[in-house]
XYZ file of C-alpha atoms in Angstrom:
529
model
C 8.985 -10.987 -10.514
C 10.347 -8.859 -13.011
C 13.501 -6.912 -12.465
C 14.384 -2.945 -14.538
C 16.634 -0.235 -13.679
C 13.834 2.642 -13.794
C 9.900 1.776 -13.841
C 8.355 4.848 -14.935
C 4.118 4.799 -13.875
C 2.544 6.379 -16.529
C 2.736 7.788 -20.322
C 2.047 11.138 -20.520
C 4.737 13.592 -21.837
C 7.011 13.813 -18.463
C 7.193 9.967 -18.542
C 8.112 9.881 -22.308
C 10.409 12.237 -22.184
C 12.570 11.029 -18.670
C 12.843 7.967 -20.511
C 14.166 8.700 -24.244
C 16.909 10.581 -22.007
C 17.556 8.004 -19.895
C 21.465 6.315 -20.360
C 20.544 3.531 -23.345
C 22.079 1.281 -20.723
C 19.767 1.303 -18.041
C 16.841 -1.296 -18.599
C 13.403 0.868 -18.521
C 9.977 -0.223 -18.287
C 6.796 2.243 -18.594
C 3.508 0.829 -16.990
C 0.751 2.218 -17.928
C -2.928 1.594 -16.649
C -4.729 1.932 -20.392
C -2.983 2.480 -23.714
C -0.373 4.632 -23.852
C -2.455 7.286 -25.940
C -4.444 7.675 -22.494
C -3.223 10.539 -21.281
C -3.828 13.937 -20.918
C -0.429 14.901 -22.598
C -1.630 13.340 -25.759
C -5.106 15.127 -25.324
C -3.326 18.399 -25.205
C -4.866 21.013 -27.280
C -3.066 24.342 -26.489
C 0.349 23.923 -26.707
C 3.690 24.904 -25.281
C 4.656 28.102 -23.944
C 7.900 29.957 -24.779
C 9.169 32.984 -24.990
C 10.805 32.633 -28.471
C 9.617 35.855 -30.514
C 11.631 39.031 -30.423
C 8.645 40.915 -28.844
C 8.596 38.506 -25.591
C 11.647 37.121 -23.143
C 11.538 35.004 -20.212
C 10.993 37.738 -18.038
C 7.460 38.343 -19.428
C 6.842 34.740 -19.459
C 7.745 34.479 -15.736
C 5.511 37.677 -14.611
C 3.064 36.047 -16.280
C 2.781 33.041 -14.658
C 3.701 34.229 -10.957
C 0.474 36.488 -11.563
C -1.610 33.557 -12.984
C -0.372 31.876 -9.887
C -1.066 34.216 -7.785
C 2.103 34.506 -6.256
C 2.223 31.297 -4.371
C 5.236 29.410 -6.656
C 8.789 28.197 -6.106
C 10.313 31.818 -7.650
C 13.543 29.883 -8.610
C 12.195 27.128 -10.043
C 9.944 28.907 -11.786
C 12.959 31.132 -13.630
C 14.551 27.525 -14.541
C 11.505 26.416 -15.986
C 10.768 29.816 -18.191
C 14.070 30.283 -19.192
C 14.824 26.922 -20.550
C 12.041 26.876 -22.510
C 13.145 28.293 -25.575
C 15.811 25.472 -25.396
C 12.832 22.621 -24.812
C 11.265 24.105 -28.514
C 14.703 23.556 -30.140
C 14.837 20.094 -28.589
C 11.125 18.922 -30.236
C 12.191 20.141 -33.148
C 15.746 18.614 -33.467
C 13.091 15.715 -32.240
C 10.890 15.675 -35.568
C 7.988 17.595 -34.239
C 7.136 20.426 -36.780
C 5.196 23.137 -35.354
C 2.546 25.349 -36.990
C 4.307 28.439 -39.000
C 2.702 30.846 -41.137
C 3.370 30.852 -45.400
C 6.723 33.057 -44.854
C 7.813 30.215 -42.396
C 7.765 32.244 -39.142
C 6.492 30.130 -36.339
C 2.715 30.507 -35.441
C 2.122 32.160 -31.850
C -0.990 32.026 -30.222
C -2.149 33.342 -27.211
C -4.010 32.375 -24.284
C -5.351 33.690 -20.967
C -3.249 35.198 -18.528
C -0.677 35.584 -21.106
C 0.778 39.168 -21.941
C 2.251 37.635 -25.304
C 1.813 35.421 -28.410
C 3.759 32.731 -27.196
C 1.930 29.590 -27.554
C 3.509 27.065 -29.987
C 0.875 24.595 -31.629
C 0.920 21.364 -33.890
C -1.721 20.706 -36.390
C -4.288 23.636 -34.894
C -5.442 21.967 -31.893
C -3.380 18.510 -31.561
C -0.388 19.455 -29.987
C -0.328 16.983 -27.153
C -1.077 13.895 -29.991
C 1.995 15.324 -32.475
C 4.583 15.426 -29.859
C 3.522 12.153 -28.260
C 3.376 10.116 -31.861
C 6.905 11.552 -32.429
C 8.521 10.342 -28.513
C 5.988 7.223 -29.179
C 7.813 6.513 -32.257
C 11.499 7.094 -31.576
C 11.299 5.299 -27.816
C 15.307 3.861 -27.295
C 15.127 0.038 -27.632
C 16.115 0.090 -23.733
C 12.597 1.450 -22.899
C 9.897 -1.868 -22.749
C 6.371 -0.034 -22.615
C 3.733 -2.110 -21.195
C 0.012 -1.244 -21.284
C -2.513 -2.302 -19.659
C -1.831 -3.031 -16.005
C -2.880 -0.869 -12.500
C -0.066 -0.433 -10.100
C -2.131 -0.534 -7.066
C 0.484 -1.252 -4.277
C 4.369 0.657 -3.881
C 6.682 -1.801 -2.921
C 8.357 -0.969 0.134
C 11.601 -2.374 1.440
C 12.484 -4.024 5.227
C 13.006 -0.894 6.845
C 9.845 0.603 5.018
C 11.991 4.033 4.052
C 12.518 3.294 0.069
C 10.604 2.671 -2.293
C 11.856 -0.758 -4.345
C 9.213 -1.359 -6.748
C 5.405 -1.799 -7.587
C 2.519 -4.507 -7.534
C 0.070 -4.381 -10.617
C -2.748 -6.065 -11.833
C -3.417 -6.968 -15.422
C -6.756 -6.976 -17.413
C -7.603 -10.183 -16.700
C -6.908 -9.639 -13.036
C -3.474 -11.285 -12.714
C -1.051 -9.950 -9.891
C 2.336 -9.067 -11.010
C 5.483 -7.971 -9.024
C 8.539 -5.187 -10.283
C 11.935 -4.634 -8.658
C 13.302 -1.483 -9.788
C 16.419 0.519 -8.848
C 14.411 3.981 -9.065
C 10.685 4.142 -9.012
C 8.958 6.796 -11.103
C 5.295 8.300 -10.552
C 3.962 10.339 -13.640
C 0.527 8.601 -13.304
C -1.214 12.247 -14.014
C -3.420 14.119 -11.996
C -7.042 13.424 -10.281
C -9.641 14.985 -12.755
C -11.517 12.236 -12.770
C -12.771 12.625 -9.472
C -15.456 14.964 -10.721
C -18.002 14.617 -13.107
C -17.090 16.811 -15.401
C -13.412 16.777 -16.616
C -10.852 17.630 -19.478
C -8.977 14.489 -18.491
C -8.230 11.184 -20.206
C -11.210 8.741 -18.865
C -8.622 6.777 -16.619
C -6.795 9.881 -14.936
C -8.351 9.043 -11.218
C -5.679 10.483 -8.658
C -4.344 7.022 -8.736
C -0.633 8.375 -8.481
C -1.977 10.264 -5.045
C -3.433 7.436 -3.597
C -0.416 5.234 -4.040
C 1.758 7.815 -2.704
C -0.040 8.869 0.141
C -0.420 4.997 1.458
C 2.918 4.601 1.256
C 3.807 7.433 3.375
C 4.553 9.737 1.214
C 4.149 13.759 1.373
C 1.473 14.813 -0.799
C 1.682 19.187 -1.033
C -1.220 22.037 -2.058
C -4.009 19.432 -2.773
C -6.436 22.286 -2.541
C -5.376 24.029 -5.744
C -7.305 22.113 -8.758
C -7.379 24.296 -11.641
C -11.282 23.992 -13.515
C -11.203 24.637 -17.738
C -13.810 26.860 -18.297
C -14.993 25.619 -21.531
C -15.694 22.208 -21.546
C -18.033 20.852 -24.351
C -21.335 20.621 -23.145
C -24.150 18.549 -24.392
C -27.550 17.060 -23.089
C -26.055 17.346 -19.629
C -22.613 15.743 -19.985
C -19.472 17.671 -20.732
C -17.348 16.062 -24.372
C -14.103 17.267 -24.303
C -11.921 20.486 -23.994
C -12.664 23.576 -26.382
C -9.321 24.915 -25.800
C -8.794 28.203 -24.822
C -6.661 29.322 -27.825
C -10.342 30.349 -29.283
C -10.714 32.746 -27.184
C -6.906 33.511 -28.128
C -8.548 34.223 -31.807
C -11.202 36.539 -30.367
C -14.203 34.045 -28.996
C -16.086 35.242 -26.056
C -18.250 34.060 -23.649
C -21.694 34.898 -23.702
C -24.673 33.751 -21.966
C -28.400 32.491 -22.991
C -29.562 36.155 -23.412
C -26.304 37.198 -25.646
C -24.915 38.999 -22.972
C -20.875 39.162 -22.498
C -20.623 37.513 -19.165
C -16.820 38.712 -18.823
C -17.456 42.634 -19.105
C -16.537 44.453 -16.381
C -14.891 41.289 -14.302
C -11.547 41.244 -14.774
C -9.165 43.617 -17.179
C -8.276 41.016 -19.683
C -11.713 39.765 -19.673
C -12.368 37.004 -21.491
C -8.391 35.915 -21.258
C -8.368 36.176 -17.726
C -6.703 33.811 -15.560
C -8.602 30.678 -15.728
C -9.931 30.014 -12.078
C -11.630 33.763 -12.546
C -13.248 32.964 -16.520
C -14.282 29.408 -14.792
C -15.975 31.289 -11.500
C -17.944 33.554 -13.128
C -19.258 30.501 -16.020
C -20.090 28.592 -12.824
C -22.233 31.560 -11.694
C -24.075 32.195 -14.784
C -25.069 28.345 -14.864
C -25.983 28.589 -11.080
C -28.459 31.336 -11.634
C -29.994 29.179 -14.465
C -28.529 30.340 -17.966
C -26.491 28.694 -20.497
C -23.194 29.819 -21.387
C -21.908 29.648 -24.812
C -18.588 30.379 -26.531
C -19.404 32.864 -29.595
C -16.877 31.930 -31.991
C -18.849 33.769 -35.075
C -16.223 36.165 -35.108
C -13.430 33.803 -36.448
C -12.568 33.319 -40.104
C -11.849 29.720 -41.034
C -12.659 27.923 -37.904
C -12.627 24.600 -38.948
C -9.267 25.028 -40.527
C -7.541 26.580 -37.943
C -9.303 24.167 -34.858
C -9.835 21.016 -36.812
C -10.158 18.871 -33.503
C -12.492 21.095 -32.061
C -14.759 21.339 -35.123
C -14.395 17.315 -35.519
C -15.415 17.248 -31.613
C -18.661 19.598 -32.571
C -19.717 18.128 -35.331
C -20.352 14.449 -33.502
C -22.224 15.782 -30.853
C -24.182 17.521 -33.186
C -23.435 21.313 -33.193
C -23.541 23.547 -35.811
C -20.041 25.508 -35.999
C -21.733 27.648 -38.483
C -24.384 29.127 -36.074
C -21.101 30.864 -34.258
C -22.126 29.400 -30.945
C -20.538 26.542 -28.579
C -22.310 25.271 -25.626
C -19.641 25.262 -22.781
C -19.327 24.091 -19.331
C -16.315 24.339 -16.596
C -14.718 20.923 -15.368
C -11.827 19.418 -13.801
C -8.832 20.243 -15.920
C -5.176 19.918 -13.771
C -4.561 19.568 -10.805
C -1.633 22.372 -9.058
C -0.672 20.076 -5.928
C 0.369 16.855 -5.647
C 3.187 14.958 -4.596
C 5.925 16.936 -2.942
C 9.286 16.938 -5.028
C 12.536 18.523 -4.826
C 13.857 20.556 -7.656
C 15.395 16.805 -9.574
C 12.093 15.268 -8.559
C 12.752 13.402 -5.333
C 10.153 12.785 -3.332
C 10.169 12.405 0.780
C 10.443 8.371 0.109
C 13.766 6.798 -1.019
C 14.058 5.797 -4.134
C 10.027 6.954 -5.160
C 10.641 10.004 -7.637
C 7.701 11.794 -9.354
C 7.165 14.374 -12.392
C 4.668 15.558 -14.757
C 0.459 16.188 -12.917
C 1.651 13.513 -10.420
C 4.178 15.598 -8.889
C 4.090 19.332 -7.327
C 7.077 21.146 -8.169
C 5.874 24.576 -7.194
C 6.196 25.997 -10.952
C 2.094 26.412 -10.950
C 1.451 28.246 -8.263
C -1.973 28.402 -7.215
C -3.282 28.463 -10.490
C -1.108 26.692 -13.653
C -0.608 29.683 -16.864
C -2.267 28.557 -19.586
C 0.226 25.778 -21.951
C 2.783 25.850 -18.895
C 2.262 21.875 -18.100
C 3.553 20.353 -21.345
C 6.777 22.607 -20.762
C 6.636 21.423 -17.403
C 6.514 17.963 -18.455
C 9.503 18.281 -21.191
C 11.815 20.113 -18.574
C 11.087 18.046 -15.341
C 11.758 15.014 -17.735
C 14.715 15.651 -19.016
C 16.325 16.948 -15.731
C 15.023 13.792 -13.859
C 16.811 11.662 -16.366
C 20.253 13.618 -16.414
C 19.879 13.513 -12.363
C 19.667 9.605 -12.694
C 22.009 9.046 -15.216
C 24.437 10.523 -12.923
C 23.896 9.525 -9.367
C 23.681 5.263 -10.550
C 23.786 4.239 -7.037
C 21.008 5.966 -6.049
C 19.305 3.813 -8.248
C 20.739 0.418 -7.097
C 18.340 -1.962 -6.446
C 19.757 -4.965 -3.937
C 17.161 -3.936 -1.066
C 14.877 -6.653 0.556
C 11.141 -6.618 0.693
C 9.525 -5.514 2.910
C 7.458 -8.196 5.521
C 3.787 -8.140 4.895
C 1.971 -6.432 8.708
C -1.111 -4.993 7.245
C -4.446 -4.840 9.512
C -7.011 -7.364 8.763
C -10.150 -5.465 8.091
C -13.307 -5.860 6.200
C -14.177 -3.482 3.481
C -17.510 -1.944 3.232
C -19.635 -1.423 0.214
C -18.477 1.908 -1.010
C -20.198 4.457 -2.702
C -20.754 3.988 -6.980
C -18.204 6.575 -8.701
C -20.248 8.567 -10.033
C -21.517 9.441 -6.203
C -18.301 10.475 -5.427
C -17.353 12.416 -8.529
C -21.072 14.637 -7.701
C -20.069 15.088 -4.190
C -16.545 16.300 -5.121
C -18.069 18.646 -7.771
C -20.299 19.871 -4.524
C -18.540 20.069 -1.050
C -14.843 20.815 -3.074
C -15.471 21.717 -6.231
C -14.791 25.338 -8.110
C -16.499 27.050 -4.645
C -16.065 25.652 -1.899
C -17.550 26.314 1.717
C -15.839 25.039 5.307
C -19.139 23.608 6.716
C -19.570 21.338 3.272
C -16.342 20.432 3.499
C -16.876 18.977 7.207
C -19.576 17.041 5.991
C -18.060 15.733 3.220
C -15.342 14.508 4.932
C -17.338 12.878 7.616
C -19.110 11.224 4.743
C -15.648 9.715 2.810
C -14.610 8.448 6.632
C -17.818 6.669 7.122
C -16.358 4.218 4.430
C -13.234 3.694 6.715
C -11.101 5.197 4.070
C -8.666 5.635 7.367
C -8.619 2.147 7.795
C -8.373 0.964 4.711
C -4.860 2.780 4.339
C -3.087 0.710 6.251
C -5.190 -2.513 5.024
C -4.256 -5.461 2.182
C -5.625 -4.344 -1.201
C -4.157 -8.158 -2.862
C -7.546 -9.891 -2.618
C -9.814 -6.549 -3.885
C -10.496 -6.347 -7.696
C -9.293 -3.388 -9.524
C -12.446 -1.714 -9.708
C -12.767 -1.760 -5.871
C -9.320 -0.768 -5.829
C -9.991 2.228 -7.863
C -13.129 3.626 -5.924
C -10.764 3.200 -2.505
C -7.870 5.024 -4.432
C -11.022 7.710 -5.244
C -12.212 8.179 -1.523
C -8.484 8.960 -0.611
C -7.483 11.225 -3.025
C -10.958 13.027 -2.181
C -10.477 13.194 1.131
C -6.881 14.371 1.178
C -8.279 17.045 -1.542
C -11.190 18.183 1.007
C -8.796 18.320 4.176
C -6.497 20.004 2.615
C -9.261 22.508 1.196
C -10.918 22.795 5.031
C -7.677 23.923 6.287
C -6.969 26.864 3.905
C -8.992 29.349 5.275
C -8.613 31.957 2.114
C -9.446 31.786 -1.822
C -6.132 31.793 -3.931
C -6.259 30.977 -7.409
C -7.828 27.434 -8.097
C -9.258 27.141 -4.093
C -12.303 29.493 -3.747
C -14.191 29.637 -0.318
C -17.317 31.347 -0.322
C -16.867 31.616 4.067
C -12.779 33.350 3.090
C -13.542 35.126 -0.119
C -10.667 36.970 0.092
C -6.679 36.070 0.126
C -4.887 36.485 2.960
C -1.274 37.584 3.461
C -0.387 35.443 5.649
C -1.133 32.147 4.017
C 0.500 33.491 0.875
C 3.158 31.508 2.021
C 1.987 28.400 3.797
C 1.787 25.198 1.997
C -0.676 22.121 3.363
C 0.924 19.227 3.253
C -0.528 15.992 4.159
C 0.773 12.493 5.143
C -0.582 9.469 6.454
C 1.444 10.919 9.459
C -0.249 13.972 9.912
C -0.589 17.357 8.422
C 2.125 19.621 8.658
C 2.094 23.763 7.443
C 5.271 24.477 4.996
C 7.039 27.684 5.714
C 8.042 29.941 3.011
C 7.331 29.259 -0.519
C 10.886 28.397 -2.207
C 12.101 26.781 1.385
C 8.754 24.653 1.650
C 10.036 22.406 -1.474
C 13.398 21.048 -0.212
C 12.726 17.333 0.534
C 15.293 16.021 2.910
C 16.575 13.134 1.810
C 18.645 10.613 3.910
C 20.950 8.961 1.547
């Protein structure tokens, strides 16, 4: 058994940054499944958002993303996030990272959709996400051990079963191991790997969900999964992001007969909000034509999107011909598990940021280069929450006794079967009598069951498809009960948002399902201390 301070799950930017501000004399260990490069914070191609030119303020930057959002965000925590920004930039930079600036020095602003401003700061064109991650990668505090490598399939709960007290893991070769920890971090990323086409690292699974919501833990807005429209797509299988800072530069979408398939949909057409651009792709693929992204109209491509170009050139297109073959996929995910503004959750002692976590910043659908920002300030304020409240964090709780359910685990489904049903019954349209069956079908497997069962004796591959069925079916539940479309959750039978859900939140537990009242009231976790 191995003993820390903090145990941070995962190694994305929220994680990296909660623990190079963590007191140097706490002892922190980061877990993470793959290498630490897996995750979608070092995939990153956008950027972050802030409103640092003298054209823009945080004002603009918070109308903007309350009306990406569609109106369905913690207001409050939403002005915290937007106006601290600016400070975040300073903070990276003080850091080492150097963002893109023009010859005369001024910083380079791009834009994206939904955004009424330039205010999208990049690093090396397209590799924002890998810059700033090399750079907290490289100046980690020598109190932070970073181990790679392991699944945390199991949150360790203590004798009364109310805090969280640690996590179990497995290793590559299979080997169980055991960590105490004072205070228990999730930033294990989001679930886009439950469909078969995705943005997302190749081990971002929902993993993080699943371990919450077996522990008893309230998982919020599950319904609101946010699809890229432009995915690379080749011979049938999607190859990465083509981020949406070409369109920024004047791309636009076109279909199979050269026809703009954004005209006349939405005002800022091909810059919309990115549930709309991803909608109407989805359409022009259902009817039968190919969608492209015509990038002929952009000096210097290669130069200016190096990663993209790299990305094109293996998979053999021609950048010259001005045309991308694109596809909409899984990109992040809005809900998640339910924090309060320092990023408690409703189990002692369990605290999440980053995808993992739902803060209520996103909204219904997340603005465009908001979730690296999110990451940075969520971080930071998780780590100054800790550093101050130490015996919060005290870890002389006993384990709890082992009373699972004996039960025998079915042959479940291959992966890819679940990632094509996902993509079907709650994917980017979604229909309530789908939905039924789809859930019927993930509770034929006994997912129910298996909850409450003994995971020690399953390998990790079992493990993982088990961890898939739940996050799916907490994802299609949660989708059958919102009877509306808002942002990312579009029902064909509610096409239409409704007022009065506009301030309901889902949120699920192995207890039950409970409705959230209004929006900025719904996110205080009570916590008994």
């Amino acid at each position: 058994m191995i003993k820390c301070d903090i145990l941070i799950i995962g190694s994305g930017i929220a994680a990296m940054q909660l623990a190079r501000n963590l007191s140097a004399d706490l002892h922190v260990i980061i877990i993470t499944k793959g290498k630490w490069q897996n995750s979608n914070s070092f995939m990153a191609q956008g950027g972050v958002a802030a409103a640092v030119s003298s054209d823009d303020s945080w004002e603009l930057h918070f109308k903007d993303t309350i009306e990406a959002g569609e109106n369905f965000h913690n207001d409050s925590e939403v002005m915290k996030l937007v106006q601290i920004a600016p400070e975040m930039i300073k903070n990276l930079q003080n850091t080492g990272v150097r963002f893109d600036c023009y010859k005369n020095g001024n910083l380079s602003l791009g834009k994206e959709g939904a955004h009424s401003r330039n205010r999208i700061l990049h690093c090396g064109g397209d590799a924002t996400g890998k810059h700033i991650m090399e750079q907290f990668h490289l100046n980690l505090p020598q109190n932070v051990e970073l181990i790679e490598g392991q699944f945390v399939y199991e949150l360790l709960l203590d004798q009364n079963k109310n805090r969280c007290i640690g996590v179990k893991t497995r290793d590559r070769k299979g080997e169980k191991h055991i960590y105490r920890a004072g205070g228990t971090v999730l930033a294990a990323g989001g679930i886009g790997g439950l469909y078969p086409f995705t943005s997302n690292d190749h081990t971002i699974a929902g993993d993080g969900l699943a371990l919450a919501y077996k522990a008893g833990v309230k998982i919020t807005d599950a319904e609101f999964i946010q699809f890229h429209p432009t995915l690379l797509y080749v011979n049938g299988c999607t190859h990465g992001l083509i981020s949406e800072a070409v369109r920024g530069e004047g791309a636009i979408l076109v279909n199979d007969q050269g026809e703009p398939i954004m005209q006349g949909v939405h005002p800022l057409k091909d810059l919309a909000p990115r549930h709309i651009v991803a909608e109407q792709i989805f359409k022009e693929r259902l009817a039968g034509r190919d969608v492209f992204l015509d990038i002929s109209m952009i000096a210097d491509f290669p130069d200016k999107f190096p990663t993209i170009t790299d990305s094109c050139l293996k998979n053999g297109i021609d950048i010259e011909a001005g045309k991308i073959p694109v596809a909409p996929g899984s990109h992040f995910f809005m809900g998640g598990i339910k924090i309060d503004p320092h990023g408690r959750s409703s189990l002692e002692g369990l605290y999440s940021i980053g995808e993992s976590a739902c803060s209520g910043v996103h909204g219904a659908n997340r603005l465009a280069s908001n979730s690296l920002l999110e990451g940075l300030v969520y971080g930071k304020r998780l780590a100054e929450y800790l550093n101050h409240n130490r015996k919060e964090c005290e870890s002389a709780h006993k384990l709890s006794p082992i009373s699972y359910q004996d039960i025998v685990i079915p042959v479940l489904p291959e992966k890819a079967v679940i990632q094509q049903k996902m993509m079907e019954n709650a994917g980017i349209i979604r229909e309530g009598r789908k939905l039924k069956t789809f859930i019927q079908w993930i509770e034929s497997y006994g997912v129910l069951e298996i909850i409450k069962s003994d995971l020690d004796a399953l390998p990790i591959q079992q493990i993982e498809t088990i961890f898939m069925l739940i996050s799916a079916h907490i994802i299609a539940v949660s989708s059958l009960s919102r009877e509306e479309s808002r942002g990312g959750h579009i029902r064909a039978d509610f096409p239409n948002s409704r007022k009065e859900w506009e301030s309901r939140h889902i949120i699920n537990s192995i207890h039950g399902m409970e409705i959230g009242g209004e929006n900025n009231e719904s996110y205080q976790i009570e916590i008994h201390a």
